[in-house]
PDB file of C-alpha atoms in Angstrom:
ATOM      1  CA  MET A  28     -70.349  19.218   8.148  1.00 40.00           C
ATOM      2  CA  ARG A  29     -68.570  21.860   6.099  1.00 41.00           C
ATOM      3  CA  ASN A  30     -71.798  23.303   5.187  1.00 44.00           C
ATOM      4  CA  LEU A  31     -73.054  23.493   8.766  1.00 37.00           C
ATOM      5  CA  VAL A  32     -69.771  25.283   9.639  1.00 40.00           C
ATOM      6  CA  LEU A  33     -70.161  27.901   6.844  1.00 44.00           C
ATOM      7  CA  ALA A  34     -73.895  28.385   7.832  1.00 42.00           C
ATOM      8  CA  GLY A  35     -72.695  28.942  11.410  1.00 43.00           C
ATOM      9  CA  LEU A  36     -70.241  31.585  10.349  1.00 43.00           C
ATOM     10  CA  LEU A  37     -72.997  33.723   8.807  1.00 43.00           C
ATOM     11  CA  LEU A  38     -75.387  33.219  11.763  1.00 42.00           C
ATOM     12  CA  SER A  39     -72.670  33.819  14.499  1.00 42.00           C
ATOM     13  CA  PRO A  40     -73.454  36.426  17.263  1.00 42.00           C
ATOM     14  CA  LEU A  41     -72.402  40.006  16.453  1.00 40.00           C
ATOM     15  CA  SER A  42     -70.600  40.161  19.682  1.00 40.00           C
ATOM     16  CA  ALA A  43     -68.258  37.258  18.633  1.00 39.00           C
ATOM     17  CA  ARG A  44     -67.540  38.754  15.182  1.00 39.00           C
ATOM     18  CA  ALA A  45     -66.734  42.168  16.801  1.00 42.00           C
ATOM     19  CA  GLU A  46     -64.055  40.642  18.998  1.00 48.00           C
ATOM     20  CA  SER A  47     -62.329  38.981  15.854  1.00 47.00           C
ATOM     21  CA  SER A  48     -59.130  40.345  14.565  1.00 67.00           C
ATOM     22  CA  ARG A  49     -59.325  38.355  11.204  1.00 89.00           C
ATOM     23  CA  ILE A  50     -61.357  39.083   8.067  1.00 91.00           C
ATOM     24  CA  VAL A  51     -62.415  35.716   6.263  1.00 92.00           C
ATOM     25  CA  GLU A  52     -63.249  35.373   2.511  1.00 93.00           C
ATOM     26  CA  ILE A  53     -65.351  32.420   1.564  1.00 91.00           C
ATOM     27  CA  ARG A  54     -65.230  31.850  -2.200  1.00 93.00           C
ATOM     28  CA  SER A  55     -67.544  29.347  -3.746  1.00 91.00           C
ATOM     29  CA  TYR A  56     -66.867  28.166  -7.291  1.00 94.00           C
ATOM     30  CA  ASN A  57     -69.267  26.630  -9.833  1.00 94.00           C
ATOM     31  CA  LEU A  58     -67.160  24.615 -12.109  1.00 96.00           C
ATOM     32  CA  LYS A  59     -67.727  23.312 -15.717  1.00 96.00           C
ATOM     33  CA  PRO A  60     -69.192  19.830 -15.557  1.00 95.00           C
ATOM     34  CA  GLY A  61     -66.647  17.117 -15.245  1.00 93.00           C
ATOM     35  CA  THR A  62     -63.655  19.461 -14.548  1.00 93.00           C
ATOM     36  CA  ARG A  63     -63.577  19.282 -10.735  1.00 92.00           C
ATOM     37  CA  GLU A  64     -60.922  16.570 -10.277  1.00 88.00           C
ATOM     38  CA  ARG A  65     -58.638  18.442 -12.687  1.00 91.00           C
ATOM     39  CA  PHE A  66     -59.315  21.792 -11.086  1.00 93.00           C
ATOM     40  CA  HIS A  67     -58.439  20.242  -7.654  1.00 90.00           C
ATOM     41  CA  GLN A  68     -55.229  18.753  -8.957  1.00 87.00           C
ATOM     42  CA  ARG A  69     -54.118  22.047 -10.599  1.00 90.00           C
ATOM     43  CA  PHE A  70     -55.011  23.940  -7.578  1.00 92.00           C
ATOM     44  CA  LEU A  71     -52.901  21.689  -5.311  1.00 87.00           C
ATOM     45  CA  ALA A  72     -49.924  21.618  -7.695  1.00 87.00           C
ATOM     46  CA  GLU A  73     -49.918  25.166  -8.868  1.00 91.00           C
ATOM     47  CA  ALA A  74     -52.193  27.629  -7.368  1.00 93.00           C
ATOM     48  CA  LEU A  75     -51.791  26.593  -3.578  1.00 91.00           C
ATOM     49  CA  PRO A  76     -47.941  26.644  -3.609  1.00 91.00           C
ATOM     50  CA  MET A  77     -48.189  30.193  -5.288  1.00 93.00           C
ATOM     51  CA  LEU A  78     -50.591  31.409  -2.675  1.00 95.00           C
ATOM     52  CA  LYS A  79     -48.216  30.193   0.041  1.00 92.00           C
ATOM     53  CA  ARG A  80     -45.338  31.853  -1.624  1.00 94.00           C
ATOM     54  CA  TRP A  81     -47.212  35.152  -1.719  1.00 95.00           C
ATOM     55  CA  LYS A  82     -47.894  34.764   2.166  1.00 95.00           C
ATOM     56  CA  VAL A  83     -51.788  34.359   1.724  1.00 96.00           C
ATOM     57  CA  ASP A  84     -53.288  32.495   4.617  1.00 95.00           C
ATOM     58  CA  VAL A  85     -55.290  29.574   3.059  1.00 92.00           C
ATOM     59  CA  VAL A  86     -57.740  28.580   5.779  1.00 90.00           C
ATOM     60  CA  ALA A  87     -59.488  25.648   3.909  1.00 87.00           C
ATOM     61  CA  TYR A  88     -60.208  24.389   0.425  1.00 87.00           C
ATOM     62  CA  GLY A  89     -61.626  21.572  -1.454  1.00 85.00           C
ATOM     63  CA  PRO A  90     -64.618  19.880  -3.258  1.00 85.00           C
ATOM     64  CA  SER A  91     -68.082  20.864  -1.784  1.00 82.00           C
ATOM     65  CA  LEU A  92     -70.276  18.114  -0.525  1.00 74.00           C
ATOM     66  CA  HIS A  93     -73.520  19.079  -2.244  1.00 76.00           C
ATOM     67  CA  ASP A  94     -72.842  18.493  -5.864  1.00 83.00           C
ATOM     68  CA  ALA A  95     -70.162  17.292  -8.206  1.00 87.00           C
ATOM     69  CA  ASP A  96     -69.215  20.660  -9.605  1.00 92.00           C
ATOM     70  CA  SER A  97     -68.786  22.939  -6.716  1.00 91.00           C
ATOM     71  CA  TYR A  98     -65.511  23.868  -4.970  1.00 92.00           C
ATOM     72  CA  TYR A  99     -64.579  26.320  -2.164  1.00 90.00           C
ATOM     73  CA  LEU A 100     -61.661  28.357  -1.119  1.00 93.00           C
ATOM     74  CA  ILE A 101     -61.421  30.168   2.301  1.00 92.00           C
ATOM     75  CA  ARG A 102     -58.758  32.707   2.986  1.00 94.00           C
ATOM     76  CA  SER A 103     -58.066  35.021   5.933  1.00 94.00           C
ATOM     77  CA  PHE A 104     -56.581  38.486   6.182  1.00 95.00           C
ATOM     78  CA  PRO A 105     -55.707  40.901   8.924  1.00 94.00           C
ATOM     79  CA  SER A 106     -58.342  43.623   7.596  1.00 93.00           C
ATOM     80  CA  VAL A 107     -60.566  44.407   4.481  1.00 93.00           C
ATOM     81  CA  GLU A 108     -57.938  46.715   3.242  1.00 95.00           C
ATOM     82  CA  GLU A 109     -55.172  44.109   3.434  1.00 95.00           C
ATOM     83  CA  ARG A 110     -57.360  41.608   1.595  1.00 95.00           C
ATOM     84  CA  GLU A 111     -57.833  44.077  -1.290  1.00 95.00           C
ATOM     85  CA  ARG A 112     -54.137  44.932  -1.249  1.00 96.00           C
ATOM     86  CA  SER A 113     -53.033  41.214  -1.169  1.00 96.00           C
ATOM     87  CA  GLU A 114     -55.410  39.919  -3.926  1.00 95.00           C
ATOM     88  CA  ASP A 115     -54.672  42.862  -6.170  1.00 96.00           C
ATOM     89  CA  ALA A 116     -51.035  42.136  -5.759  1.00 96.00           C
ATOM     90  CA  PHE A 117     -51.416  38.342  -6.283  1.00 96.00           C
ATOM     91  CA  TYR A 118     -53.857  38.370  -9.225  1.00 96.00           C
ATOM     92  CA  GLY A 119     -51.977  41.206 -10.894  1.00 96.00           C
ATOM     93  CA  SER A 120     -48.590  39.508 -10.631  1.00 96.00           C
ATOM     94  CA  ASP A 121     -46.740  38.102 -13.699  1.00 96.00           C
ATOM     95  CA  GLU A 122     -46.371  34.794 -11.796  1.00 95.00           C
ATOM     96  CA  TRP A 123     -50.173  34.448 -11.817  1.00 95.00           C
ATOM     97  CA  ARG A 124     -51.028  35.977 -15.114  1.00 95.00           C
ATOM     98  CA  GLN A 125     -48.362  34.122 -17.058  1.00 94.00           C
ATOM     99  CA  GLY A 126     -48.633  30.939 -14.975  1.00 93.00           C
ATOM    100  CA  PRO A 127     -51.621  28.913 -14.242  1.00 93.00           C
ATOM    101  CA  ARG A 128     -54.349  31.664 -14.510  1.00 95.00           C
ATOM    102  CA  GLU A 129     -55.626  30.781 -17.907  1.00 95.00           C
ATOM    103  CA  ALA A 130     -55.846  26.866 -17.234  1.00 94.00           C
ATOM    104  CA  ILE A 131     -57.558  27.428 -13.991  1.00 95.00           C
ATOM    105  CA  LEU A 132     -60.006  30.023 -15.086  1.00 95.00           C
ATOM    106  CA  ALA A 133     -60.847  27.799 -18.045  1.00 96.00           C
ATOM    107  CA  ASP A 134     -62.660  25.341 -15.671  1.00 96.00           C
ATOM    108  CA  ILE A 135     -64.668  27.980 -13.693  1.00 97.00           C
ATOM    109  CA  ASP A 136     -68.163  28.701 -14.817  1.00 95.00           C
ATOM    110  CA  ARG A 137     -68.860  31.472 -12.118  1.00 94.00           C
ATOM    111  CA  TYR A 138     -68.013  32.128  -8.476  1.00 93.00           C
ATOM    112  CA  THR A 139     -69.460  34.011  -5.618  1.00 90.00           C
ATOM    113  CA  THR A 140     -67.492  35.689  -2.594  1.00 92.00           C
ATOM    114  CA  VAL A 141     -68.605  36.322   0.966  1.00 87.00           C
ATOM    115  CA  VAL A 142     -66.459  38.278   3.383  1.00 90.00           C
ATOM    116  CA  VAL A 143     -67.109  37.945   7.167  1.00 85.00           C
ATOM    117  CA  ARG A 144     -65.278  38.679  10.371  1.00 87.00           C
ATOM    118  CA  LEU A 145     -64.428  35.733  12.755  1.00 85.00           C
ATOM    119  CA  ASP A 146     -63.116  35.202  16.310  1.00 84.00           C
ATOM    120  CA  ASP A 147     -59.945  33.082  16.596  1.00 85.00           C
ATOM    121  CA  ALA A 148     -61.847  30.046  17.987  1.00 81.00           C
ATOM    122  CA  THR A 149     -64.250  29.908  15.098  1.00 81.00           C
ATOM    123  CA  LEU A 150     -61.316  30.328  12.631  1.00 83.00           C
ATOM    124  CA  ALA A 151     -59.338  27.567  14.270  1.00 82.00           C
ATOM    125  CA  GLY A 152     -62.407  25.233  14.118  1.00 77.00           C
ATOM    126  CA  LEU A 153     -62.854  26.105  10.354  1.00 78.00           C
ATOM    127  CA  ARG A 154     -59.246  25.166   9.694  1.00 77.00           C
ATOM    128  CA  ARG A 155     -59.694  21.658  11.364  1.00 69.00           C
ATOM    129  CA  THR A 156     -63.053  21.246   9.386  1.00 65.00           C
ATOM    130  CA  GLY A 157     -61.160  22.040   6.127  1.00 61.00           C
ATOM    131  CA  GLU A 158     -58.419  19.246   6.800  1.00 55.00           C
ATOM    132  CA  ASP A 159     -59.490  16.466   4.525  1.00 61.00           C
ATOM    133  CA  SER A 160     -57.435  13.279   4.514  1.00 57.00           C
ATOM    134  CA  MET A 161     -57.562  12.827   0.697  1.00 63.00           C
ATOM    135  CA  THR A 162     -56.524  16.517   0.200  1.00 68.00           C
ATOM    136  CA  ALA A 163     -53.692  15.855   2.684  1.00 74.00           C
ATOM    137  CA  ASP A 164     -52.578  12.890   0.850  1.00 81.00           C
ATOM    138  CA  LEU A 165     -52.600  14.548  -2.487  1.00 80.00           C
ATOM    139  CA  THR A 166     -50.693  17.454  -1.194  1.00 80.00           C
ATOM    140  CA  ILE A 167     -48.036  15.165   0.385  1.00 86.00           C
ATOM    141  CA  LEU A 168     -47.808  13.175  -2.938  1.00 89.00           C
ATOM    142  CA  LEU A 169     -47.489  16.371  -5.026  1.00 87.00           C
ATOM    143  CA  GLU A 170     -44.664  17.517  -2.796  1.00 88.00           C
ATOM    144  CA  LEU A 171     -42.984  14.019  -2.974  1.00 92.00           C
ATOM    145  CA  ASN A 172     -43.364  14.242  -6.744  1.00 92.00           C
ATOM    146  CA  GLN A 173     -41.432  17.573  -6.772  1.00 90.00           C
ATOM    147  CA  ASP A 174     -38.748  16.190  -4.411  1.00 92.00           C
ATOM    148  CA  TYR A 175     -38.332  13.164  -6.951  1.00 95.00           C
ATOM    149  CA  ILE A 176     -37.928  15.455  -9.867  1.00 94.00           C
ATOM    150  CA  ARG A 177     -35.534  17.795  -7.971  1.00 94.00           C
ATOM    151  CA  SER A 178     -33.532  14.855  -6.639  1.00 95.00           C
ATOM    152  CA  VAL A 179     -33.115  13.425 -10.250  1.00 95.00           C
ATOM    153  CA  GLN A 180     -31.813  16.981 -11.462  1.00 94.00           C
ATOM    154  CA  THR A 181     -29.513  17.535  -8.416  1.00 95.00           C
ATOM    155  CA  SER A 182     -28.189  13.986  -7.861  1.00 95.00           C
ATOM    156  CA  ASP A 183     -29.774  14.047  -4.339  1.00 96.00           C
ATOM    157  CA  VAL A 184     -29.031  10.535  -3.233  1.00 96.00           C
ATOM    158  CA  ARG A 185     -29.792  11.144   0.409  1.00 96.00           C
ATOM    159  CA  ARG A 186     -33.336  12.379  -0.441  1.00 96.00           C
ATOM    160  CA  PHE A 187     -33.913   9.312  -2.591  1.00 97.00           C
ATOM    161  CA  GLU A 188     -32.781   7.135   0.299  1.00 97.00           C
ATOM    162  CA  GLU A 189     -35.709   8.616   2.226  1.00 96.00           C
ATOM    163  CA  ILE A 190     -38.483   8.253  -0.251  1.00 96.00           C
ATOM    164  CA  LEU A 191     -37.700   5.124  -2.032  1.00 97.00           C
ATOM    165  CA  ALA A 192     -39.057   1.657  -0.750  1.00 97.00           C
ATOM    166  CA  ASP A 193     -36.550  -1.060  -0.090  1.00 97.00           C
ATOM    167  CA  ASP A 194     -38.155  -3.017  -2.913  1.00 96.00           C
ATOM    168  CA  PHE A 195     -38.254  -0.170  -5.385  1.00 97.00           C
ATOM    169  CA  LEU A 196     -37.828  -0.954  -9.016  1.00 97.00           C
ATOM    170  CA  CYS A 197     -37.433   1.350 -12.041  1.00 97.00           C
ATOM    171  CA  SER A 198     -37.960   0.722 -15.738  1.00 96.00           C
ATOM    172  CA  LEU A 199     -35.428   3.066 -17.775  1.00 94.00           C
ATOM    173  CA  PRO A 200     -35.851   4.385 -21.311  1.00 93.00           C
ATOM    174  CA  ASP A 201     -33.497   1.864 -22.703  1.00 93.00           C
ATOM    175  CA  GLY A 202     -35.853  -0.974 -21.440  1.00 92.00           C
ATOM    176  CA  SER A 203     -33.632  -2.012 -18.555  1.00 95.00           C
ATOM    177  CA  LEU A 204     -35.141  -2.766 -15.096  1.00 96.00           C
ATOM    178  CA  ILE A 205     -33.015  -1.695 -12.033  1.00 97.00           C
ATOM    179  CA  ASP A 206     -33.601  -2.021  -8.264  1.00 97.00           C
ATOM    180  CA  ARG A 207     -33.075   0.536  -5.479  1.00 97.00           C
ATOM    181  CA  ARG A 208     -29.264   0.067  -5.153  1.00 97.00           C
ATOM    182  CA  LEU A 209     -28.510   0.513  -8.873  1.00 97.00           C
ATOM    183  CA  PHE A 210     -30.900   3.484  -9.064  1.00 97.00           C
ATOM    184  CA  LEU A 211     -28.993   5.200  -6.166  1.00 97.00           C
ATOM    185  CA  GLU A 212     -25.694   4.382  -7.743  1.00 96.00           C
ATOM    186  CA  GLN A 213     -27.041   5.907 -10.986  1.00 94.00           C
ATOM    187  CA  THR A 214     -28.380   8.919  -9.327  1.00 95.00           C
ATOM    188  CA  ALA A 215     -24.928   9.557  -7.746  1.00 95.00           C
ATOM    189  CA  ARG A 216     -23.358  10.146 -11.221  1.00 93.00           C
ATOM    190  CA  PRO A 217     -23.103  13.525 -12.877  1.00 90.00           C
ATOM    191  CA  VAL A 218     -26.450  14.470 -14.438  1.00 90.00           C
ATOM    192  CA  GLN A 219     -26.335  14.710 -18.293  1.00 89.00           C
ATOM    193  CA  ILE A 220     -29.457  16.882 -18.548  1.00 90.00           C
ATOM    194  CA  SER A 221     -30.602  20.222 -17.070  1.00 93.00           C
ATOM    195  CA  ASN A 222     -33.804  22.284 -16.795  1.00 94.00           C
ATOM    196  CA  LEU A 223     -35.714  19.098 -15.859  1.00 93.00           C
ATOM    197  CA  GLU A 224     -39.460  20.022 -15.149  1.00 92.00           C
ATOM    198  CA  ALA A 225     -42.718  18.017 -14.579  1.00 90.00           C
ATOM    199  CA  HIS A 226     -45.860  18.938 -16.374  1.00 87.00           C
ATOM    200  CA  ASP A 227     -49.444  17.827 -16.327  1.00 85.00           C
ATOM    201  CA  VAL A 228     -48.984  16.097 -13.057  1.00 86.00           C
ATOM    202  CA  ASN A 229     -51.950  13.643 -12.375  1.00 85.00           C
ATOM    203  CA  VAL A 230     -52.186  11.837  -9.105  1.00 86.00           C
ATOM    204  CA  ARG A 231     -54.481   8.763  -8.881  1.00 84.00           C
ATOM    205  CA  LEU A 232     -55.176   8.146  -5.388  1.00 81.00           C
ATOM    206  CA  MET A 233     -56.569   4.664  -4.275  1.00 82.00           C
ATOM    207  CA  GLY A 234     -56.468   4.416  -0.490  1.00 79.00           C
ATOM    208  CA  ASP A 235     -52.921   3.503   0.507  1.00 87.00           C
ATOM    209  CA  PHE A 236     -51.857   3.230  -3.088  1.00 90.00           C
ATOM    210  CA  ALA A 237     -51.248   5.983  -5.649  1.00 90.00           C
ATOM    211  CA  ILE A 238     -50.142   6.395  -9.318  1.00 92.00           C
ATOM    212  CA  VAL A 239     -48.411   9.616 -10.568  1.00 92.00           C
ATOM    213  CA  HIS A 240     -48.387  10.327 -14.304  1.00 91.00           C
ATOM    214  CA  ALA A 241     -46.630  13.315 -15.799  1.00 91.00           C
ATOM    215  CA  ARG A 242     -44.700  14.486 -18.781  1.00 92.00           C
ATOM    216  CA  THR A 243     -41.216  16.116 -18.573  1.00 95.00           C
ATOM    217  CA  THR A 244     -39.339  18.514 -20.428  1.00 95.00           C
ATOM    218  CA  TYR A 245     -35.369  18.915 -20.228  1.00 95.00           C
ATOM    219  CA  THR A 246     -32.327  20.178 -21.973  1.00 95.00           C
ATOM    220  CA  ALA A 247     -30.019  17.307 -23.206  1.00 92.00           C
ATOM    221  CA  ALA A 248     -26.141  17.477 -22.921  1.00 90.00           C
ATOM    222  CA  ASP A 249     -25.906  18.755 -26.493  1.00 92.00           C
ATOM    223  CA  GLY A 250     -28.190  21.648 -25.707  1.00 92.00           C
ATOM    224  CA  GLN A 251     -31.059  20.212 -27.606  1.00 94.00           C
ATOM    225  CA  PRO A 252     -34.678  20.261 -25.934  1.00 94.00           C
ATOM    226  CA  GLY A 253     -35.863  16.957 -24.895  1.00 94.00           C
ATOM    227  CA  SER A 254     -39.224  15.582 -23.478  1.00 95.00           C
ATOM    228  CA  GLY A 255     -40.667  12.282 -22.087  1.00 95.00           C
ATOM    229  CA  ARG A 256     -43.218  10.772 -19.651  1.00 96.00           C
ATOM    230  CA  TYR A 257     -42.996   8.940 -16.383  1.00 96.00           C
ATOM    231  CA  THR A 258     -45.313   6.879 -14.247  1.00 96.00           C
ATOM    232  CA  ASP A 259     -44.492   6.446 -10.418  1.00 96.00           C
ATOM    233  CA  VAL A 260     -46.135   4.243  -8.001  1.00 96.00           C
ATOM    234  CA  TRP A 261     -46.350   5.114  -4.347  1.00 96.00           C
ATOM    235  CA  ALA A 262     -47.519   3.107  -1.449  1.00 95.00           C
ATOM    236  CA  ARG A 263     -48.358   4.078   2.207  1.00 92.00           C
ATOM    237  CA  ARG A 264     -46.328   1.964   4.502  1.00 93.00           C
ATOM    238  CA  ASP A 265     -46.237   2.504   8.266  1.00 91.00           C
ATOM    239  CA  GLY A 266     -47.840   5.911   7.749  1.00 88.00           C
ATOM    240  CA  ARG A 267     -45.251   7.044   5.232  1.00 92.00           C
ATOM    241  CA  TRP A 268     -45.659   7.352   1.407  1.00 95.00           C
ATOM    242  CA  LEU A 269     -42.748   5.495  -0.307  1.00 97.00           C
ATOM    243  CA  ALA A 270     -41.993   5.136  -4.081  1.00 97.00           C
ATOM    244  CA  VAL A 271     -42.195   1.509  -4.978  1.00 97.00           C
ATOM    245  CA  SER A 272     -41.800   1.666  -8.722  1.00 97.00           C
ATOM    246  CA  ALA A 273     -41.141   4.049 -11.635  1.00 97.00           C
ATOM    247  CA  HIS A 274     -41.207   3.844 -15.302  1.00 96.00           C
ATOM    248  CA  VAL A 275     -39.525   6.534 -17.484  1.00 95.00           C
ATOM    249  CA  THR A 276     -39.730   7.293 -21.361  1.00 94.00           C
ATOM    250  CA  ARG A 277     -38.005   9.710 -23.556  1.00 90.00           C
ATOM    251  CA  ASN A 278     -39.010  10.902 -26.776  1.00 86.00           C
TER     252      ASN A 278
END
C-alpha cells in the first residue's frame, strides 16, 4: 500500500501539485544487511525525538515492504528554501553531530531523495498510510521507558501509579522481590543516585506483550560512576501498556 501511495505522489496531476502549500521530501535508505531492526529502534529512540525538538514535520517513516534492508523517511516543509534551511540547521547541530549521527550513519549503505509538491488532501492521506500499528506501539513503549527512568530519578510515585500493573513485581539488585505497593513505597524515598540514564534500549514487541532491555549509567551517592542493566516486561491490558515486571542489576 505504501508503494502505491508513493507512486501516486509522483504521478499526481500538475494542477493538484500546483495548489499545494507543502514541499514533501521522500528519503529512501538502503541499509546494511541485518541492521534494519536496530536502525528502526535507534530512529524511534533518538532521531525521531530530536527531529520533533527541531520542529521538523515528520509525515511518515518505517521499514519498506519490498525488501528486508530498505527504510523510508518522509518530511514536509513550507518551501524548498525552508527545507534547505531546516536540514542545514539540524544536520549541522552539535546535538546531531555529537549525538546519534555516527551510530545511525553506520547502518546506512546509501540513500536517495525525492522532493515533490503535494496538496493538503494527499499529504493527509500519506500521514494515515504511514501510521503502522507496530511503529505506534514501539513509539509508545519507548516513551513509557523514558517515563519509567525519569520517575525513578525524580521519585514520581504518581506516574508509577499510572503505568504499573496491579500485579507488578520487581527483582532488585540485592536479590529481593517486591510487589507494587513496596515498589511505590521505595520510590517515595529520597533518591540516592543522580544522572540516571538509559542506553542501548531494545524493545522486543510480541503482540500484546513486550520486553525492554537496556543498560544504565548513574552517579552514586559518593560521587562515583555506576552502571547496570534492567529488563522490563510490559503487557497491553484494556488497550493500555502497563509494566508487569522489572529486573534490575548493578555492577
